Amino acid sequence: MRSRLEGVGPVTGATIANSLQLPLHDVEPALLKLAAEGVAMSGMFTPGSADLEWCDRTLLARIHRYTVKRLRQEIEPVSSQNFVRFLCRWQHTIPSERRQGPDALDAIIMQLQGFEAPAAAWESEILPARLENYDFTWLDDLCLSGRAVWTRLTRPPANTAANNPGPIRTTPVTLLPRRSSPIWTRAAHAPSGEPPQLSSRAQAVADHLRAHGASFYDEIVESTGLLRTQVEDALAELVALGLVSSDSFAGLRALLTPSERRKPFGGGKRHRRSALFGIEDAGRWALLKRSLPNAAPVRGYAEPDPETLEHIARTMLRRYGVVFWRLLQREAAWLPPWRELLRVLRRLEARGDIRGGRFVAGVSGEQFALPEAVGLLRETRRAPLSNVFISVSGADPLNLVGIIVPGPKVPALTHNRVLYRDGVPNAALIAGEVQWLEQLELGDARAAEDALIKRLAGSPLMAYLR
């Protein structure tokens, strides 16, 4: 039986029984014995087969290696230009392909989870670039329903609090599905060392939250005896240090909005309900739970557990469709190194969950892609050029100038911008000045500049975004 399995590929027990002219009830015990010894493996190895098959373990491994090699050879790599075109479709930043409605926001947060961006960039740039007619109440509703959370995953240096107590616009914030929040807090664990120094007001608020748990804004004011403005300043300091968060994104929005811009809404004076972007709409405030990794840190770094590594690898695939080492330059510095993600990606390829190969030309090292991304890559390469300008913020994940496409890197700041046309960066807006990366005709240059310097005209978000 062992010799027969070594000479054929995947085969059913009935086929072996017929070839040996033996009854099936005599063949099956022998196959089970070989499987128990680790010589044979059972499963459905032939595509479309509904019957249990058997195969020699060594032969099956060889067939699998040949299959993976053949699949990799079938891949025709695309240029970096076409890869950026693909990413604009993959992340729905092409104006005609933006998602619509509040339900799409959930999918966008799933795709962008773990990506850090300045606090004000999310509603001014990143979400409106992917959602048609973005409404800030969509994000508030998603957070209040318990499906999403906002947080700062890492703390600033120990000496930051004294010099910069408030959550300035550049405070790195990430949006997460609530269920995966513990995974990301483990991945971005706080460094060992002295706890951050808090002001007396922030310490009073932190002590209240530690003693009483999640609390509403008015409860904190009443318990601490602080003025309302003092409680706001204390919450701002705790948010900037990555120590607290609120039920709704309205909490962060209120802290970023100057008090003189929090205008009443809801009709006239007699029907006035509350102030637009008021901190009372934040829901409850609570201290964040920090889960440390199980492994002991080595030279300041603790290797994440397998669950965390696989979640991050799958998130990167969901975000970019195709992943390789160079894309990590656009991600947070605390992400696991490429060598650790590479082991996970190889395992996912071996299981048949993803594809490996050379998908993007001019990039060294191994590359991996979701099966659905491979088809869209091929379709994008064949599609005609659209000649459409696509403008993204410097804080957007698609700011890949100097990483994927040639050109000087654009600092990842909210008000910096990159202008693509068919995957080619044509211009950048840096510190308020337009820098041309491609030579354009006069008419195209005017259209490019208009697309580069966009505004959220008429949006109530301008109260804290401008």
XYZ file of C-alpha atoms in Angstrom:
466
model
C 0.000 0.000 0.000
C 2.870 2.357 0.843
C 4.551 1.680 -2.518
C 1.309 2.259 -4.367
C 0.792 5.683 -2.730
C 4.381 6.701 -3.524
C 3.801 6.039 -7.218
C 0.495 7.849 -7.759
C -0.905 11.233 -6.854
C -4.065 11.894 -4.853
C -6.310 8.861 -5.189
C -9.497 7.573 -3.574
C -9.630 4.422 -1.488
C -11.987 2.834 -4.018
C -9.501 3.416 -6.849
C -6.704 1.752 -4.854
C -8.976 -1.158 -3.986
C -9.886 -1.681 -7.655
C -6.259 -1.520 -8.799
C -5.181 -4.054 -6.171
C -8.330 -6.143 -6.653
C -9.013 -6.014 -2.925
C -12.213 -5.237 -1.060
C -12.477 -1.646 0.177
C -12.959 -2.746 3.800
C -9.457 -4.308 3.674
C -7.836 -1.243 2.071
C -9.241 1.424 4.399
C -7.628 0.090 7.633
C -4.243 0.022 5.894
C -4.674 3.616 4.732
C -5.669 4.724 8.233
C -2.584 3.005 9.663
C -0.333 4.834 7.179
C -2.016 8.117 8.110
C -1.429 7.439 11.819
C 2.260 6.836 11.072
C 2.471 10.171 9.220
C 3.180 8.516 5.875
C -0.130 9.326 4.162
C -2.547 12.239 4.297
C -6.242 12.335 3.512
C -8.373 15.148 2.152
C -9.972 16.531 -1.000
C -6.883 17.463 -2.995
C -8.230 17.434 -6.552
C -10.272 20.556 -7.471
C -13.937 19.664 -7.811
C -13.542 16.300 -6.101
C -16.251 15.370 -3.619
C -14.627 12.103 -2.472
C -12.000 11.615 0.222
C -8.562 11.174 -1.331
C -5.270 9.763 -0.059
C -1.735 10.775 -0.958
C 1.812 10.102 0.176
C 2.865 12.959 2.471
C 6.184 13.638 0.701
C 4.582 13.477 -2.732
C 1.782 15.815 -1.635
C 4.327 18.370 -0.383
C 6.144 18.180 -3.720
C 2.884 18.669 -5.653
C 2.069 21.666 -3.468
C 5.480 23.250 -4.123
C 5.058 22.778 -7.866
C 1.546 24.271 -7.699
C 2.724 27.348 -5.801
C 5.621 27.788 -8.226
C 3.283 27.519 -11.221
C 0.841 30.018 -9.737
C 3.667 32.469 -9.094
C 4.923 32.123 -12.661
C 1.452 32.960 -13.983
C 1.628 36.451 -12.452
C 2.488 39.294 -14.799
C 3.818 42.213 -12.711
C 2.377 45.701 -13.171
C 4.287 48.969 -13.136
C 4.313 51.187 -10.053
C 2.034 53.577 -11.955
C -0.578 50.869 -12.513
C -0.224 49.742 -8.906
C -1.194 53.233 -7.704
C -4.109 53.186 -10.183
C -5.132 49.867 -8.663
C -4.874 51.251 -5.115
C -7.117 54.198 -5.983
C -9.765 51.712 -7.109
C -9.099 49.315 -4.230
C -9.554 52.080 -1.641
C -12.365 53.853 -3.554
C -10.672 57.253 -3.849
C -11.638 57.687 -7.509
C -14.488 60.257 -7.381
C -16.832 58.128 -9.490
C -16.170 55.018 -7.365
C -16.478 56.421 -3.851
C -18.654 54.485 -1.443
C -21.998 55.882 -0.361
C -24.017 55.886 2.835
C -23.308 55.179 6.497
C -23.061 51.409 6.025
C -19.951 51.856 3.877
C -18.131 53.582 6.740
C -17.931 50.301 8.635
C -16.092 48.657 5.721
C -13.714 51.610 5.403
C -12.790 51.403 9.084
C -12.169 47.675 8.641
C -9.786 48.463 5.786
C -7.970 51.326 7.537
C -7.836 49.893 11.061
C -4.471 50.361 12.735
C -3.461 53.220 10.429
C -2.413 56.272 12.418
C -3.306 59.724 11.116
C -3.503 63.192 12.669
C -6.754 63.600 14.597
C -8.183 66.271 12.301
C -7.226 64.385 9.126
C -9.852 61.681 9.479
C -12.916 63.846 8.893
C -11.280 66.498 6.750
C -9.439 64.248 4.306
C -9.304 60.485 4.734
C -12.988 59.599 5.150
C -14.404 62.172 2.656
C -11.896 60.900 0.066
C -13.605 57.491 0.223
C -17.203 58.377 1.097
C -19.482 60.505 -1.056
C -21.109 63.335 0.947
C -19.554 62.189 4.222
C -21.667 63.092 7.264
C -19.973 63.293 10.672
C -23.024 61.758 12.375
C -22.239 58.456 10.620
C -19.022 58.066 12.595
C -20.696 59.123 15.844
C -23.466 56.566 15.342
C -20.952 53.829 14.540
C -19.001 54.556 17.720
C -22.098 54.872 19.925
C -23.409 51.537 18.622
C -20.229 49.859 19.851
C -18.986 48.837 16.414
C -16.048 51.258 16.250
C -13.719 53.078 18.621
C -11.190 55.878 18.302
C -7.970 55.941 20.277
C -4.339 56.876 20.415
C -2.486 53.564 20.478
C 0.935 54.833 21.549
C 2.013 57.370 24.103
C 4.210 60.360 23.293
C 7.668 60.741 24.862
C 7.668 61.216 28.623
C 8.552 64.910 28.403
C 5.722 65.757 25.991
C 2.938 66.444 28.492
C 4.545 69.455 30.091
C 5.183 71.208 26.779
C 2.093 70.141 24.876
C -0.832 69.213 27.137
C -3.628 69.268 24.523
C -4.594 66.949 21.659
C -3.214 69.090 18.858
C -4.296 68.391 15.297
C -1.242 66.224 14.724
C -2.044 63.828 17.579
C -1.908 60.360 15.947
C -5.321 58.721 16.205
C -6.614 55.494 14.736
C -10.127 54.181 14.093
C -10.710 50.541 14.996
C -13.481 47.961 14.940
C -14.273 47.498 18.623
C -13.771 43.727 18.517
C -10.195 44.051 17.256
C -9.227 46.860 19.636
C -7.460 44.522 22.142
C -5.331 43.085 19.331
C -4.096 46.528 18.295
C -3.403 47.624 21.866
C -1.244 44.522 22.305
C 0.589 45.250 19.068
C 1.258 48.885 20.009
C 2.058 48.214 23.649
C 3.339 51.133 25.712
C 7.111 51.144 26.261
C 8.392 50.316 29.705
C 9.494 53.179 31.904
C 8.058 55.875 34.128
C 4.350 56.682 33.678
C 3.641 60.056 32.079
C 3.601 63.077 34.361
C 0.085 64.518 34.618
C -1.055 67.961 35.607
C -3.090 68.191 38.817
C -6.326 68.582 36.842
C -5.618 65.621 34.576
C -4.640 63.557 37.621
C -7.929 64.425 39.318
C -9.931 63.347 36.261
C -7.873 60.157 35.885
C -8.394 59.325 39.571
C -12.146 59.798 39.169
C -12.295 57.511 36.125
C -10.163 54.921 37.887
C -12.450 54.942 40.920
C -15.849 55.250 39.239
C -15.264 53.791 35.786
C -16.716 55.223 32.587
C -18.400 58.557 33.321
C -20.270 61.292 31.519
C -18.787 64.748 31.258
C -21.142 66.317 33.821
C -20.413 63.516 36.294
C -16.690 64.224 36.023
C -17.279 67.949 36.551
C -19.434 67.337 39.621
C -17.132 64.741 41.190
C -13.827 66.577 40.694
C -15.110 70.043 41.553
C -13.237 71.490 38.582
C -14.575 74.116 36.234
C -16.013 72.819 32.972
C -13.176 74.361 30.973
C -10.664 72.789 33.348
C -12.207 69.352 32.833
C -12.012 69.863 29.061
C -8.328 70.759 29.346
C -7.727 67.711 31.536
C -9.489 65.378 29.094
C -7.501 66.924 26.248
C -4.268 66.163 28.078
C -5.307 62.570 28.798
C -6.343 62.025 25.170
C -3.018 63.397 23.936
C -1.228 60.919 26.202
C -3.296 57.987 24.930
C -4.893 57.392 28.328
C -8.611 58.012 27.726
C -11.229 57.828 25.000
C -14.951 58.492 24.724
C -17.936 56.522 23.468
C -18.348 58.820 20.455
C -15.951 60.539 18.080
C -17.804 63.695 19.146
C -15.568 63.739 22.221
C -12.390 64.162 20.204
C -14.128 66.522 17.791
C -15.200 68.772 20.681
C -11.678 68.918 22.094
C -10.355 69.948 18.690
C -13.005 72.625 18.184
C -12.319 76.050 19.726
C -15.141 77.043 22.083
C -16.045 80.103 19.999
C -16.806 77.829 17.016
C -19.206 75.526 18.865
C -22.369 77.067 17.497
C -25.874 76.167 18.702
C -28.056 74.173 16.344
C -31.636 72.934 16.236
C -33.596 76.101 15.477
C -34.190 79.341 17.358
C -33.466 80.122 20.985
C -36.619 78.472 22.298
C -35.897 75.269 20.362
C -32.152 75.201 20.878
C -31.022 71.733 21.862
C -27.244 71.865 22.283
C -24.077 73.241 20.775
C -22.686 71.813 17.573
C -19.619 69.728 18.483
C -20.305 70.178 22.205
C -18.436 67.896 24.579
C -21.752 66.822 26.130
C -22.339 64.689 23.003
C -19.244 62.574 23.682
C -21.042 59.943 25.741
C -18.946 58.419 28.514
C -15.228 58.924 29.053
C -13.098 56.008 30.243
C -9.489 55.077 30.864
C -8.030 52.846 28.173
C -6.984 49.319 29.036
C -3.474 48.529 27.882
C -2.758 44.863 27.156
C 0.911 43.999 27.106
C 2.269 41.176 24.912
C 2.907 37.790 26.468
C 6.497 37.491 25.261
C 9.273 39.110 27.246
C 10.751 42.120 25.450
C 14.155 41.713 23.875
C 16.123 44.944 23.455
C 12.949 46.980 23.887
C 10.831 44.902 21.483
C 8.379 42.143 22.376
C 7.328 39.793 19.602
C 3.532 39.805 19.141
C 1.587 36.596 19.599
C 0.558 34.583 16.502
C -3.028 35.884 16.593
C -1.830 39.496 16.538
C 0.654 38.845 13.729
C -1.955 37.169 11.530
C -4.489 39.930 12.191
C -1.964 42.603 11.182
C -0.937 40.660 8.070
C -4.564 40.244 6.980
C -5.250 43.924 7.687
C -2.322 44.969 5.491
C -3.686 42.741 2.723
C -7.149 44.243 3.151
C -5.709 47.764 3.067
C -3.434 47.452 0.029
C -4.564 44.275 -1.749
C -0.886 43.534 -2.399
C 1.741 43.739 0.354
C 5.534 43.881 0.364
C 8.192 45.279 2.658
C 8.268 48.756 1.154
C 4.650 49.484 2.125
C 5.601 49.269 5.806
C 7.321 52.626 5.362
C 3.830 54.165 5.186
C 2.659 52.431 8.347
C 3.215 53.067 12.060
C 6.731 52.494 13.363
C 5.463 50.099 16.054
C 4.185 47.505 13.566
C 6.044 44.167 13.626
C 9.078 44.014 11.320
C 8.628 42.581 7.843
C 10.509 39.377 8.694
C 7.786 38.421 11.200
C 4.917 39.268 8.875
C 6.699 37.339 6.125
C 6.424 34.077 8.071
C 2.687 34.603 8.471
C 2.202 35.515 4.810
C 4.105 32.417 3.665
C 1.877 30.288 5.856
C -1.260 31.915 4.429
C 0.035 31.232 0.922
C 0.722 27.597 1.807
C -2.877 27.276 3.007
C -4.123 28.712 -0.267
C -5.655 31.800 1.363
C -3.497 34.282 -0.573
C -1.248 34.356 -3.637
C 2.491 34.904 -3.748
C 4.489 36.160 -6.703
C 5.865 39.228 -8.437
C 2.888 41.590 -8.638
C 4.609 44.990 -8.803
C 7.689 45.478 -10.965
C 10.719 47.231 -9.562
C 10.147 46.096 -5.971
C 12.585 43.611 -4.484
C 11.638 40.891 -2.041
C 8.598 38.667 -1.737
C 5.113 39.964 -2.521
C 1.699 38.609 -1.590
C -1.839 39.444 -2.681
C -5.453 38.597 -2.015
C -6.969 36.484 -4.818
C -9.546 39.177 -5.605
C -6.777 41.779 -5.824
C -4.975 39.768 -8.513
C -7.979 40.019 -10.814
C -8.388 43.749 -10.196
C -4.673 44.297 -10.846
C -4.996 42.557 -14.201
C -8.133 44.545 -15.023
C -6.478 47.843 -14.052
C -3.463 47.152 -16.259
C -5.710 46.596 -19.264
C -8.055 49.531 -18.564
C -7.511 52.739 -20.585
C -6.186 55.827 -18.830
C -8.938 58.037 -17.405
C -7.060 61.363 -17.232
C -8.816 62.086 -13.887
C -7.048 63.990 -11.113
C -7.152 62.380 -7.658
C -6.077 64.520 -4.715
C -5.226 62.925 -1.355
C -3.875 64.300 1.894
C -0.275 63.848 2.923
C -1.693 61.954 5.921
C -3.584 59.513 3.660
C -2.362 55.904 3.242
C -2.158 56.610 -0.500
C 0.617 59.180 -0.024
C 3.151 56.826 -1.601
C 5.377 59.323 -3.402
C 8.988 58.372 -2.806
C 7.894 54.931 -1.593
C 6.193 53.285 -4.582
C 6.265 55.969 -7.264
C 9.309 58.191 -7.849
C 9.532 61.690 -6.431
C 10.409 63.500 -3.215
C 8.495 62.263 -0.181
C 5.590 64.437 0.922
C 5.467 64.860 4.738
C 2.497 63.010 6.225
C 0.699 66.140 7.449
C -3.005 66.861 7.090
C -2.751 70.007 4.955
C -0.079 68.640 2.627
C -1.521 67.059 -0.491
C -0.557 64.789 -3.379
C -2.191 64.952 -6.804
C -2.259 61.791 -8.939
C -3.359 61.401 -12.528
C -3.542 57.812 -13.741
C -1.132 56.689 -11.037
C 1.484 59.372 -11.736
C 2.080 62.083 -9.098
C 1.673 65.377 -10.960
C 1.976 67.851 -8.091
C 2.180 68.227 -4.332
C 1.033 70.891 -1.906
C 3.629 71.265 0.845
C 3.405 73.981 3.507
C 0.867 75.832 1.357
C 3.050 75.920 -1.759
C 2.379 73.958 -4.946
C 5.328 71.880 -6.130
C 5.049 70.485 -9.646
C 6.319 66.941 -10.081
C 5.360 66.702 -13.767
C 5.385 69.317 -16.509
C 1.784 70.043 -17.535
C 0.182 72.143 -20.217
C -1.391 75.417 -19.079
C -4.978 74.132 -19.112
C -4.042 70.933 -17.289
C -1.991 72.898 -14.757
C -4.985 75.055 -13.840
C -7.244 72.022 -13.468
C -4.553 70.277 -11.433
C -4.177 73.226 -9.074
C -7.944 73.412 -8.565
C -8.039 69.697 -7.735
C -5.043 69.992 -5.430
C -6.409 72.828 -3.315
C -9.847 71.519 -2.422
C -12.141 72.686 0.345
C -15.050 71.195 2.271
C -17.250 74.132 1.320
C -20.436 74.406 3.347
C -19.562 71.511 5.660
C -20.220 72.066 9.384
C -16.930 70.254 9.954
C -15.143 73.436 8.909
C -15.782 74.666 12.458
C -12.825 72.625 13.653
C -11.056 71.643 10.435
C -10.042 75.075 9.195
